[in-house]
Coordinates of C-alpha atoms (C1' of nucleotides) in Angstrom, one line a residue:
Chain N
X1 CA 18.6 -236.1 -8.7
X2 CA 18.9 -232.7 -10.1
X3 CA 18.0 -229.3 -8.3
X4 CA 15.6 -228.6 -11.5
X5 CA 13.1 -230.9 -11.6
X6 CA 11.4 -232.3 -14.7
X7 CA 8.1 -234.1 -14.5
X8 CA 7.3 -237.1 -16.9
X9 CA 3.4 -237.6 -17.2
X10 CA 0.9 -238.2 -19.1
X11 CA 1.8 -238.5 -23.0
X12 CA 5.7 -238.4 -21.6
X13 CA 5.7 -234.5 -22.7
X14 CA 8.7 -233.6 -20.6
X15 CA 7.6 -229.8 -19.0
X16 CA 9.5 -227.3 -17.0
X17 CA 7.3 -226.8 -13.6
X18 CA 6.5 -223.2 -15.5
X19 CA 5.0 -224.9 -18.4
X20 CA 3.2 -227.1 -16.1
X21 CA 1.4 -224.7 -14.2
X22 CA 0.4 -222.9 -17.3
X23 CA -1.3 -225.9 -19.0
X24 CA -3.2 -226.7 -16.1
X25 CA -4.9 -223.7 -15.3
X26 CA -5.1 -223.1 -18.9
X27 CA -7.1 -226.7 -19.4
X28 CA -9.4 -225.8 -16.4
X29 CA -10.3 -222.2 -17.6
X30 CA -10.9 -223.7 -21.2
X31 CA -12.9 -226.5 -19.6
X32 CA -14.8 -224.6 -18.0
X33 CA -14.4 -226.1 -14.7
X34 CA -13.2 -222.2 -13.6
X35 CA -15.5 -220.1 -15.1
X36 CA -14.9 -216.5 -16.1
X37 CA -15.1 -214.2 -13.1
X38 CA -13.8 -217.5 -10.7
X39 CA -11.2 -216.8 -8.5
X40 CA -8.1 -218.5 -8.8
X41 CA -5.6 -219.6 -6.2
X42 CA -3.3 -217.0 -4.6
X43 CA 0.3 -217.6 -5.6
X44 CA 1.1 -218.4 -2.5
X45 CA -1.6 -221.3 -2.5
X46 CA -0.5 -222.6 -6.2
X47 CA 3.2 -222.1 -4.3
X48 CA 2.4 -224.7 -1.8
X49 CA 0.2 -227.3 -4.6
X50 CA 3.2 -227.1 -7.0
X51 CA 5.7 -227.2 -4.1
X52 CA 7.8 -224.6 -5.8
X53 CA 8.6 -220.5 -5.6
X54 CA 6.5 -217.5 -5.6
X55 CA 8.3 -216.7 -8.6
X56 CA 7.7 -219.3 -10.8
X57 CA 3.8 -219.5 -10.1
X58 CA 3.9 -215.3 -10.5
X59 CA 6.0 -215.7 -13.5
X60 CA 3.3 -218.2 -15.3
X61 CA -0.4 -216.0 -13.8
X62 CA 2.0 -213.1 -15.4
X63 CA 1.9 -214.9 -18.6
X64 CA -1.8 -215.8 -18.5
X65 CA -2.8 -212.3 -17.7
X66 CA -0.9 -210.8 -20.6
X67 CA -2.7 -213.5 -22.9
X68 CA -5.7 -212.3 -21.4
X69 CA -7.0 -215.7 -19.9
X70 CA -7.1 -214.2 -16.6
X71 CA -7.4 -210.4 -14.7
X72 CA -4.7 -209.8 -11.8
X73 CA -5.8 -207.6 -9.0
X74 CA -3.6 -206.5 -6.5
X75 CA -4.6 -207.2 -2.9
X76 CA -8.0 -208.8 -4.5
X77 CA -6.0 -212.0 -6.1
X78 CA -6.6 -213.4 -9.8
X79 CA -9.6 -214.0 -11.6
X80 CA -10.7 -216.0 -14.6
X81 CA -11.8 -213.2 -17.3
X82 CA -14.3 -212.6 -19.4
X83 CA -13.8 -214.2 -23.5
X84 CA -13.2 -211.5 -24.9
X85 CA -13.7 -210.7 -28.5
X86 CA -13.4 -213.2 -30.8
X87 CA -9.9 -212.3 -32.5
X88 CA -8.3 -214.6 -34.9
X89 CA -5.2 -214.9 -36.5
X90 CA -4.8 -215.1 -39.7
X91 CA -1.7 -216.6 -41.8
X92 CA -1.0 -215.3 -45.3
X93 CA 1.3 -217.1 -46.8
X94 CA 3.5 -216.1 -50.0
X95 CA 1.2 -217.2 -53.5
X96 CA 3.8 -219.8 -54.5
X97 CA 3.7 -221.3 -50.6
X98 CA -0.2 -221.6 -51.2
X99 CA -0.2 -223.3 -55.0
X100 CA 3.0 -225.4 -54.0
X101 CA 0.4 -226.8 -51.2
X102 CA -2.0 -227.4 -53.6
X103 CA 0.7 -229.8 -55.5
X104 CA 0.7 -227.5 -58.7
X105 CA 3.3 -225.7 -60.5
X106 CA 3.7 -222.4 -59.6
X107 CA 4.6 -219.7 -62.7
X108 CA 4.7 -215.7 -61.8
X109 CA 4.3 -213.7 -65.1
X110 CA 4.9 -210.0 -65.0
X111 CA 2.0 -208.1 -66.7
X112 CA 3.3 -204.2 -66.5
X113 CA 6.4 -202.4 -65.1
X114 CA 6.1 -198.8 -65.0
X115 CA 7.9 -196.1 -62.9
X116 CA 6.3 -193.1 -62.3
X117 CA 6.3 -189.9 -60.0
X118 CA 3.6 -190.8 -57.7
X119 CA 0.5 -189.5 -58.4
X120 CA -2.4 -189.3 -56.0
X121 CA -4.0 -192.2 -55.9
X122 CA -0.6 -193.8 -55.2
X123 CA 0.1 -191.6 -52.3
X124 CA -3.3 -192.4 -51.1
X125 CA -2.7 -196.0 -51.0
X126 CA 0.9 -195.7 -49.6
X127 CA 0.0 -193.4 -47.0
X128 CA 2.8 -190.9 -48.4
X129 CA 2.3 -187.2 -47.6
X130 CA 4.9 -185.8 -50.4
X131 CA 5.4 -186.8 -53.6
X132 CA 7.9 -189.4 -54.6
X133 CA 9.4 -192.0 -57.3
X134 CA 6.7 -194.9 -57.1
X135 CA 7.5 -198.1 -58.9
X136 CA 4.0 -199.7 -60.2
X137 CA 3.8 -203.7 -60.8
X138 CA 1.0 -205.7 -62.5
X139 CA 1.6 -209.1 -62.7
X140 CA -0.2 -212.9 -62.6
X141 CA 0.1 -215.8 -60.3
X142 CA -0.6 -219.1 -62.3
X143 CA -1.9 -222.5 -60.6
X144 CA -0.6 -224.7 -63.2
X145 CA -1.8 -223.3 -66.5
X146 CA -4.9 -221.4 -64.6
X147 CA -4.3 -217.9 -63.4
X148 CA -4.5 -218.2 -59.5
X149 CA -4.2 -214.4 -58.4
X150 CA -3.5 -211.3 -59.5
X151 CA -1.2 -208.3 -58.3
X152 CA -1.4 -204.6 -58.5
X153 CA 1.4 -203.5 -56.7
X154 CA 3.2 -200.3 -55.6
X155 CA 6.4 -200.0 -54.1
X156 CA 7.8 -196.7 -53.3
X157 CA 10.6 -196.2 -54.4
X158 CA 11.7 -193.7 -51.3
X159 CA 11.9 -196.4 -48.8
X160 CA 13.3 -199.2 -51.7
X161 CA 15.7 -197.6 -54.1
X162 CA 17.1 -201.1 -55.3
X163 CA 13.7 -201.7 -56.2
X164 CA 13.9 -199.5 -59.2
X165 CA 16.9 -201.9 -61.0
X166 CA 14.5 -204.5 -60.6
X167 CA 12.6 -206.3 -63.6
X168 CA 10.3 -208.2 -62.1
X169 CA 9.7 -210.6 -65.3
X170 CA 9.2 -213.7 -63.3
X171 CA 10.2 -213.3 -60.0
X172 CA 7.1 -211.9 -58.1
X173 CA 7.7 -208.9 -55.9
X174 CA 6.6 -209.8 -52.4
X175 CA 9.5 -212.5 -51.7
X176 CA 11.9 -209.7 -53.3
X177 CA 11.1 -207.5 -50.7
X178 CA 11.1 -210.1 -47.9
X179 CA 14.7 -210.0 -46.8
X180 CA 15.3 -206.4 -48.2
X181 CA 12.8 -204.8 -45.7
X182 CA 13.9 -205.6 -42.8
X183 CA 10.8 -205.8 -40.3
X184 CA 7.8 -204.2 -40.7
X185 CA 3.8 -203.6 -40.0
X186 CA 1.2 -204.1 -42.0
X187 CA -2.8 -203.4 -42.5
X188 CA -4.7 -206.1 -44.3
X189 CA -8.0 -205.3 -45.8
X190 CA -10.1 -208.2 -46.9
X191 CA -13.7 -208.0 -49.0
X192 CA -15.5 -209.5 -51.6
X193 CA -15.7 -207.8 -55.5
X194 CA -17.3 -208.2 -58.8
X195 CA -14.4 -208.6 -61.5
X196 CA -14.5 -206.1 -64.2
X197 CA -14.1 -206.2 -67.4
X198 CA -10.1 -206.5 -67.2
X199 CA -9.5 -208.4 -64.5
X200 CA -12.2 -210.6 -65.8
X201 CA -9.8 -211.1 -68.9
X202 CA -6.9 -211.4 -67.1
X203 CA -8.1 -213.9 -64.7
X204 CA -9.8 -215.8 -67.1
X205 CA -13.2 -215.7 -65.2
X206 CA -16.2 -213.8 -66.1
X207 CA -17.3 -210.3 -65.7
X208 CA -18.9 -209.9 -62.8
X209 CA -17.7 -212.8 -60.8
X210 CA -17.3 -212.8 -57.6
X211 CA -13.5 -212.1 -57.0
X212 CA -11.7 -212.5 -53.1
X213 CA -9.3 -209.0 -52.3
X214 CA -6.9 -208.9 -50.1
X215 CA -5.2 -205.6 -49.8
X216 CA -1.8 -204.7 -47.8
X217 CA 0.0 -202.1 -46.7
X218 CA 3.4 -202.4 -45.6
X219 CA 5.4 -200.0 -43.4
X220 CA 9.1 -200.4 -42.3
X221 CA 10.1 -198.2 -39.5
X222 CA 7.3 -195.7 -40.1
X223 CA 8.1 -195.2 -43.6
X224 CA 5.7 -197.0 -46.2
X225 CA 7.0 -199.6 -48.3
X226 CA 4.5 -200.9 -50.5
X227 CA 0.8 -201.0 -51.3
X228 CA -0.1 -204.8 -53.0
X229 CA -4.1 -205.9 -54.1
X230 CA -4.0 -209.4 -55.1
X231 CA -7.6 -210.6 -56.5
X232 CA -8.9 -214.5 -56.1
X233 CA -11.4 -215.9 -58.3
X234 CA -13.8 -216.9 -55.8
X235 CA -13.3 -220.1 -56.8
X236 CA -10.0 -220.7 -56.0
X237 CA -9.5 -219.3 -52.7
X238 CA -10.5 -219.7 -48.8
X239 CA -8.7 -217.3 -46.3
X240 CA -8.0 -219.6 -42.8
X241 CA -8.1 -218.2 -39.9
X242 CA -7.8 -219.6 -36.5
X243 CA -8.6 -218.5 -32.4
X244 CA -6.9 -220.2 -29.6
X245 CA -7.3 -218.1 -26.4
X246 CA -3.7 -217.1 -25.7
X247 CA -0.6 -220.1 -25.3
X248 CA 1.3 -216.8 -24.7
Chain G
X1 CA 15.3 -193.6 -2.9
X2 CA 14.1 -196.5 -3.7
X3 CA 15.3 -199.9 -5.0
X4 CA 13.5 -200.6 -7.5
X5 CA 14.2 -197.8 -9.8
X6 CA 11.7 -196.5 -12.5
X7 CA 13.1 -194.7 -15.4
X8 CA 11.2 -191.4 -16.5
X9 CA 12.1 -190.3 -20.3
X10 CA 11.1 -188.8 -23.7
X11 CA 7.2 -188.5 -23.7
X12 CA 7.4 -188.9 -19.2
X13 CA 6.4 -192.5 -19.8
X14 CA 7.5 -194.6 -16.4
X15 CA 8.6 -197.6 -17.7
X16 CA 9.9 -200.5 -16.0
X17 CA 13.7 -201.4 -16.6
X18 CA 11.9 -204.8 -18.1
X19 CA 10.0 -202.8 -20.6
X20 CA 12.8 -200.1 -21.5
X21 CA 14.9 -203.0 -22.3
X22 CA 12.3 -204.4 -24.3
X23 CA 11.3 -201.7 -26.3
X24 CA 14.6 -200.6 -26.7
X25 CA 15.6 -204.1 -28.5
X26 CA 12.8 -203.6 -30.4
X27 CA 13.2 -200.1 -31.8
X28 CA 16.3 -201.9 -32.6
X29 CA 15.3 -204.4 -34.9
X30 CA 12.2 -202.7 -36.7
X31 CA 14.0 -200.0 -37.2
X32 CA 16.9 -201.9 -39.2
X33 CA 20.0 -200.6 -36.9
X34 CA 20.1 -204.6 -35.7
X35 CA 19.1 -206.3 -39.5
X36 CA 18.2 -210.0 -39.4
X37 CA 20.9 -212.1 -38.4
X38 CA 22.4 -209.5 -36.4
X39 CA 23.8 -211.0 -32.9
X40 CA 22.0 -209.0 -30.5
X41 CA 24.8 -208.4 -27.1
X42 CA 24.8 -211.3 -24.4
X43 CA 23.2 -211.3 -21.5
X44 CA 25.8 -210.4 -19.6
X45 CA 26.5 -207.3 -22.3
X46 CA 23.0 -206.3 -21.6
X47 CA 23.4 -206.6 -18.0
X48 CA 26.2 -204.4 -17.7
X49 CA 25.1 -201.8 -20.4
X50 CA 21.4 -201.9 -18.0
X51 CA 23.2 -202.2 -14.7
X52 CA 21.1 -204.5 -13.7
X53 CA 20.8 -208.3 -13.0
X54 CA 20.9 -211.2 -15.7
X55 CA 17.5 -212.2 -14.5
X56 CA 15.5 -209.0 -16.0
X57 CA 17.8 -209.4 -19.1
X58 CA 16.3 -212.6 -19.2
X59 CA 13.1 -212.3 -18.9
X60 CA 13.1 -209.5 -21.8
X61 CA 14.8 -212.0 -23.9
X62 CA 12.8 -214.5 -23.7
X63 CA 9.8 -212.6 -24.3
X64 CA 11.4 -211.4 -27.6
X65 CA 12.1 -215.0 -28.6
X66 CA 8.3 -215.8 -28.1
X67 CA 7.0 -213.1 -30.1
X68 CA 9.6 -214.2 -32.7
X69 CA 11.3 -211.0 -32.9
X70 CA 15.0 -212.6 -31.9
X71 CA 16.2 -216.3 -31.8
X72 CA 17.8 -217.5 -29.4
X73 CA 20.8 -219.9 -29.5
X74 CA 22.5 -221.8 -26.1
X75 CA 26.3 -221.2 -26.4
X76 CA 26.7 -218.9 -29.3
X77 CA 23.9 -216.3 -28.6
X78 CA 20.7 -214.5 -29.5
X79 CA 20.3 -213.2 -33.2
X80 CA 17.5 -211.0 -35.0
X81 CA 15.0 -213.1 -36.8
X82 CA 13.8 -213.7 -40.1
X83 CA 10.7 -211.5 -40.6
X84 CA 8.3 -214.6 -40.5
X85 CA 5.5 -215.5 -42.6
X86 CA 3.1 -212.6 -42.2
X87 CA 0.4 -213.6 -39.6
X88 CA -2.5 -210.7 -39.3
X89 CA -4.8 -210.7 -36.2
X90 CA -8.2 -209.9 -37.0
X91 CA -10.8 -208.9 -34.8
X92 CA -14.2 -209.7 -35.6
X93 CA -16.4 -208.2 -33.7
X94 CA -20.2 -208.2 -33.0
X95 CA -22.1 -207.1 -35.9
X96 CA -24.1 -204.9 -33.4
X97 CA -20.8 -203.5 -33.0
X98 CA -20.2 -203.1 -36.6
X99 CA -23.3 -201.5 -37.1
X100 CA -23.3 -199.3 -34.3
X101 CA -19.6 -198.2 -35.7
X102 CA -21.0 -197.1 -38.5
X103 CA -23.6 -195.1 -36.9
X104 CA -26.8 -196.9 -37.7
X105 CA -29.8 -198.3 -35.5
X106 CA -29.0 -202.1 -35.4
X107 CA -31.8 -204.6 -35.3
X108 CA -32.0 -208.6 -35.7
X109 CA -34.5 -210.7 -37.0
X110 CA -34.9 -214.2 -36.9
X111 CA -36.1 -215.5 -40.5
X112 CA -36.0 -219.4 -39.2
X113 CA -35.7 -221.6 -36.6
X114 CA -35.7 -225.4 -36.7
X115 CA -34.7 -228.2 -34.2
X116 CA -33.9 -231.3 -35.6
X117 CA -31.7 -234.4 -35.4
X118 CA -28.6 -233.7 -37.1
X119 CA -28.5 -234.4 -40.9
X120 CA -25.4 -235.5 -42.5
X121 CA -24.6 -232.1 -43.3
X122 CA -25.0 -230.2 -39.8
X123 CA -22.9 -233.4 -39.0
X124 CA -20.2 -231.6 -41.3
X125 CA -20.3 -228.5 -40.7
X126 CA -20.2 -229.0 -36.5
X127 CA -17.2 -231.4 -36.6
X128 CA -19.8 -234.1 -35.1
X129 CA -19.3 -237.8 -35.9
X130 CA -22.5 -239.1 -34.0
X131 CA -26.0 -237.9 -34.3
X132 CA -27.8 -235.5 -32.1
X133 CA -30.1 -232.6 -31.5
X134 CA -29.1 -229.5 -33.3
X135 CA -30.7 -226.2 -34.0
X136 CA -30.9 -224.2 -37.3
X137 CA -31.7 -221.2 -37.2
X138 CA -31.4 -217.9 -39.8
X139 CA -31.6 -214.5 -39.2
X140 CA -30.7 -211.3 -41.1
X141 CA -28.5 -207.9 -39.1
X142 CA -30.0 -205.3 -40.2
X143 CA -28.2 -201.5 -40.2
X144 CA -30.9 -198.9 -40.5
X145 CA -33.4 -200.0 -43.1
X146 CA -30.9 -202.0 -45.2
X147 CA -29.6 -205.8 -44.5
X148 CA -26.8 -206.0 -43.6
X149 CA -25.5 -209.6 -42.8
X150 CA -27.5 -212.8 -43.2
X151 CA -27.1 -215.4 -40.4
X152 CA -27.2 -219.1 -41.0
X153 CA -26.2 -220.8 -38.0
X154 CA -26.4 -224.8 -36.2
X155 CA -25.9 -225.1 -32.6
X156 CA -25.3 -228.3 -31.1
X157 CA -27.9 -229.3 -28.2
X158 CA -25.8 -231.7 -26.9
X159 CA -23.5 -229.0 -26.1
X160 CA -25.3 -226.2 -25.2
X161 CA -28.9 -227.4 -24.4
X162 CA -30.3 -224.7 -22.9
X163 CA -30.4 -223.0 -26.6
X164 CA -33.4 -225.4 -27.4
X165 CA -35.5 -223.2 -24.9
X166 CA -35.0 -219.9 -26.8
X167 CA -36.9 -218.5 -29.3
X168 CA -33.8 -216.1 -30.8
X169 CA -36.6 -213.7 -31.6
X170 CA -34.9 -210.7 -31.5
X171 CA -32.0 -211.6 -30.1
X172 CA -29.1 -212.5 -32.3
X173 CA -27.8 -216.3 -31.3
X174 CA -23.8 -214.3 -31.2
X175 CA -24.3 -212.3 -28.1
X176 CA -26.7 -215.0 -26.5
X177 CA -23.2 -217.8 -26.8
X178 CA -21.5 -216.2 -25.1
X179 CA -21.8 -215.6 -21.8
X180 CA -23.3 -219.1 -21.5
X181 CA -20.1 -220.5 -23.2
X182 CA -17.5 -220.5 -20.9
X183 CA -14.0 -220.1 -23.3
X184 CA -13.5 -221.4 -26.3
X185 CA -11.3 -222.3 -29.9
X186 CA -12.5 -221.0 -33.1
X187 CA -11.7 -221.8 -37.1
X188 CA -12.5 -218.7 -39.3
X189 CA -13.0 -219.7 -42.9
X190 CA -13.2 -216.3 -45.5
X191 CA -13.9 -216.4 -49.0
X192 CA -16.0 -214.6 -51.9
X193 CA -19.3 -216.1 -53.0
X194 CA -21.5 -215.2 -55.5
X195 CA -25.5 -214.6 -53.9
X196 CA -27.7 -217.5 -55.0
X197 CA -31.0 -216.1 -55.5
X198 CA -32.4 -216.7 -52.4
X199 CA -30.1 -215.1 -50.7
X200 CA -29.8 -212.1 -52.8
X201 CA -33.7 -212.2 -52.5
X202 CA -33.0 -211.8 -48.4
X203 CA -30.1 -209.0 -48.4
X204 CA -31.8 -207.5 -51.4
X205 CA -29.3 -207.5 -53.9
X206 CA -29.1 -208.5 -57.3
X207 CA -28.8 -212.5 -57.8
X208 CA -24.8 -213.3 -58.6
X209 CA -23.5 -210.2 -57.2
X210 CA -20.7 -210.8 -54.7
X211 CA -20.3 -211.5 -51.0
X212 CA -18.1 -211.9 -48.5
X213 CA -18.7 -214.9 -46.3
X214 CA -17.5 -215.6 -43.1
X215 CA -17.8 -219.2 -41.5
X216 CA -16.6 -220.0 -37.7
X217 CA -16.5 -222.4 -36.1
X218 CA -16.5 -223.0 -32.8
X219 CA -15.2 -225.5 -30.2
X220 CA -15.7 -225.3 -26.1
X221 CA -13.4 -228.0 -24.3
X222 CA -12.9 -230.2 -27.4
X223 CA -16.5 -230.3 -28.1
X224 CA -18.6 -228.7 -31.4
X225 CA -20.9 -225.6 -29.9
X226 CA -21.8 -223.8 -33.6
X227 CA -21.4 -223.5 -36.2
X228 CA -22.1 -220.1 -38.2
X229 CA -21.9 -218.4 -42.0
X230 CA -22.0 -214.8 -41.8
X231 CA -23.3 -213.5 -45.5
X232 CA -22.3 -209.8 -46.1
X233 CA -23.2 -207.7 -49.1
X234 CA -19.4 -206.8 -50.9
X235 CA -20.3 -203.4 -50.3
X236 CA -21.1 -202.9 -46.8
X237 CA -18.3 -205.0 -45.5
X238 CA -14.8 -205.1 -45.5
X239 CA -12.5 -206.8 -43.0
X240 CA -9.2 -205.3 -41.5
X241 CA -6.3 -207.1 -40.0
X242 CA -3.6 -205.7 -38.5
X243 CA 0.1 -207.4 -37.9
X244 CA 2.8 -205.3 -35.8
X245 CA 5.7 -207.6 -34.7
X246 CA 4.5 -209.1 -31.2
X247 CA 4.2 -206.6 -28.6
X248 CA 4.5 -209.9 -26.6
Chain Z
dC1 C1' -22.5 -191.6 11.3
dG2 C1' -19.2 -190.5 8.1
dT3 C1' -14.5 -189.8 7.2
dT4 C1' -9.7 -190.4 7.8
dT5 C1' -5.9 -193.4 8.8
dC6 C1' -3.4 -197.4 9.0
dA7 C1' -2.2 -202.1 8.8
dA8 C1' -2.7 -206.2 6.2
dT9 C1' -2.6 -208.5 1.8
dA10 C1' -1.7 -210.0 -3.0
dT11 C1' 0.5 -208.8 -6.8
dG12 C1' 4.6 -206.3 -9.3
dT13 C1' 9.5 -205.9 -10.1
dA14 C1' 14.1 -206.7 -9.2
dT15 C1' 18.3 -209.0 -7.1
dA16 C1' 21.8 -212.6 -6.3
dT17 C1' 22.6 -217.3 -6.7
dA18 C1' 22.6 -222.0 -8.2
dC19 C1' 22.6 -225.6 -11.2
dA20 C1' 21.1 -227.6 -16.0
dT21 C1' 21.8 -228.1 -20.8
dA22 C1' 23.1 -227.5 -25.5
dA23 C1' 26.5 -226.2 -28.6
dT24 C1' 31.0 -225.1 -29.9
dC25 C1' 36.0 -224.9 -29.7
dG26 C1' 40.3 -226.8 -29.3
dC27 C1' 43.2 -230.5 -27.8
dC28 C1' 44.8 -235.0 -28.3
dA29 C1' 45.2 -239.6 -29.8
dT30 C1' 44.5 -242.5 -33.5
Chain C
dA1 C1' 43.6 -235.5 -41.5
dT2 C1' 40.0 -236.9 -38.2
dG3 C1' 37.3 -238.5 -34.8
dG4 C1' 36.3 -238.3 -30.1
dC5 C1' 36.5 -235.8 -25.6
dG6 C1' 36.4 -232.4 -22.3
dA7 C1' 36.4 -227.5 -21.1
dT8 C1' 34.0 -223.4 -22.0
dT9 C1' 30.2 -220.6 -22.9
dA10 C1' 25.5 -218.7 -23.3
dT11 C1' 21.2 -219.6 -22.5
dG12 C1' 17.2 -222.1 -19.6
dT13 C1' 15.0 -222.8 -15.3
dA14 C1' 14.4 -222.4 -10.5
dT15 C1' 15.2 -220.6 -5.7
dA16 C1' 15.1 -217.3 -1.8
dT17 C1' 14.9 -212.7 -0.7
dA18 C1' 13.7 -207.9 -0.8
dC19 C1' 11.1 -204.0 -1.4
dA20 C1' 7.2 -201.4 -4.1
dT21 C1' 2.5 -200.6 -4.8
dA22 C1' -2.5 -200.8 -5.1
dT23 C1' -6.5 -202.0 -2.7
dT24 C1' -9.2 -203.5 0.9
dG25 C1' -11.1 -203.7 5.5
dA26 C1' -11.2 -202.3 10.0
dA27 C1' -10.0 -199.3 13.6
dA28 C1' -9.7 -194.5 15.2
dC29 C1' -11.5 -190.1 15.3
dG30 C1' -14.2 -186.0 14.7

DNA sequence: CGTTTCAATATGTATATACATAATCGCCAT
DNA sequence: ATGGCGATTATGTATATACATATTGAAACG
């Protein structure tokens, strides 16, 4: 027998003893059967029930605490916290992902290229002090023959030179820059809008329809990258986002 | 001095060798010096360059792989990541809190409260698949003078019973589930809707103009609690998300 | 009676060690 | 060549131990 155990149980998941004592006090916070403000066993108790070392229980409570499930207290012990406030995450997927999934063709079409010196309004939306060569994309996301979103975006050209050789005719700027920027943060802004008269046209929807935005702003290393707006026909699009407290 | 050495530096942070190793890695990577694909140094690189033992290498390691950041690979090392699919957290707080934020007396009103047996429909939106006691009730936020948020929302009885005893007068069903609801999951559905008359007639807006809807819903220990449509105006709401590469 | 001090306690961080396991490399026999 | 085999290597998981540190509760003191 080896030094390491592994336990078989249950569905025949294999688990480390770690993984283990995670699931279990995780199933009897989310049950309910500990609720928030309980106290949970010392790690020297859940030591003894789990037949193991301090460090492995303290390694997994460490785990729960930083995923928030439970509040550590030094000479007090652990308690179960409080649900805190309802955060969800939210998955956006590249435009061709999303139609793929749908089983339709996908098509990107540029609309307008146009490089300019960046003028206000594009440092407002990058988040750039000075200005600065700014690279500014239109184009349309097709669903089959039916346009599926469309993109106003702006790329400065500061933080993506190569971006500047680029056409952009049919392939659609945000997988060009995935892979060129290397990691980076981002601010999403989500809201509702009436279409106007253009993107009514463009969109093939009528003035005034209600229109999902999703706005993002992309930094790399501190330095803004890019500024993108798509717009969804109401119609044709349902952001997903799901809570789980914590597997951290 | 002591054993367990703590590291002051730059802005007179004390950071634990755990996290300086950690945040140095990741400076690292979002910064570009390590692109993705980069083979980050062995553990036992990291443990000399450190001075310290493979264990705390580890451990930083490890949490880097969960939060995605580096990938780790038995025999031939750990290497930078792909920048994933971009995931956003969104926190969606209390609409008291959203009003509040804004600087504006808050106030709820209930509009309608009804306790039935579920219909086919409260059926499908609660994730039920055998009839029960639910309870339907609307309400509108209001911020200052203006509505702000309509409120259409079922709760299952069978799950939460005591909810059939309260009146939700002035007290918005949100704040009043939790609490009583010890932890639980949540699905987040976001998407534009044109106001039908009726309920541009409640937010006072004009009929067709567009909205931002929010639907959650919510699950305690595998069962349906509620389930709840959040209606904003497109002007008064707009939601932010925010993804930074795991902190984890 | 209030305050100060101190020991006890539970968690926090780190070490050295041990063995497990997956993947790769090179050797060898076919 | 090539297909299998074993050694090597880097990570994965767990242990026992040590010392740090925040907090509490009780004892000692003015």
């Amino acid at each position: 027998m080896s030094l390491i155990e592994t336990v078989d149980f249950d569905g025949g998941e294999i688990l480390s003893l770690h993984q283990r004592i995670l699931s279990d006090i995780r199933e009897k916070i989310l049950s309910g059967a500990w609720p928030p403000g309980h106290r949970i066993p010392f790690e020297h108790e859940l030591t003894d029930e789990y037949n193991c070392s301090r460090m492995t229980v303290n390694k997994a409570l460490s785990q729960l605490a930083k995923a928030g499930l439970i509040e550590r207290r030094r000479r007090s012990g652990s308690f179960v916290g409080q649900p805190q406030s309802q955060a969800a995450v939210l998955e956006l997927h590249d435009i061709r992902i999303e139609v793929e999934a749908l089983g339709l063709p996908y098509r990107y079409e540029r609309l307008e290229r146009l490089k300019r010196r960046s003028i206000a309004e594009d440092r407002a939306l990058l988040g750039l002090s000075a200005p600065g060569p700014v690279l500014a994309l239109e184009g349309l996301h097709f669903a089959g023959e039916r346009p599926f979103a469309l993109e106003q975006r702006l790329i400065n050209l500061s933080a993506v030179a190569e971006a500047a050789e680029e056409e952009f005719l049919d392939i659609a700027p945000g997988p060009w820059l995935i892979g060129r920027v290397p990691w980076s943060e981002a601010e999403h802004r989500i809201r509702a809008m009436a279409a106007d008269d253009t993107v009514a046209d463009t969109l093939d929807i009528d003035p005034g329809a209600p229109c999902l935005v999703v706005e993002r702003r992309t930094w790399s290393a501190e330095h803004p990258v890019t500024h993108v707006r798509f717009v969804y026909p109401a119609e044709s699009h349902t952001l997903v986002a799901r809570f789980t407290p914590s597997q951290g």
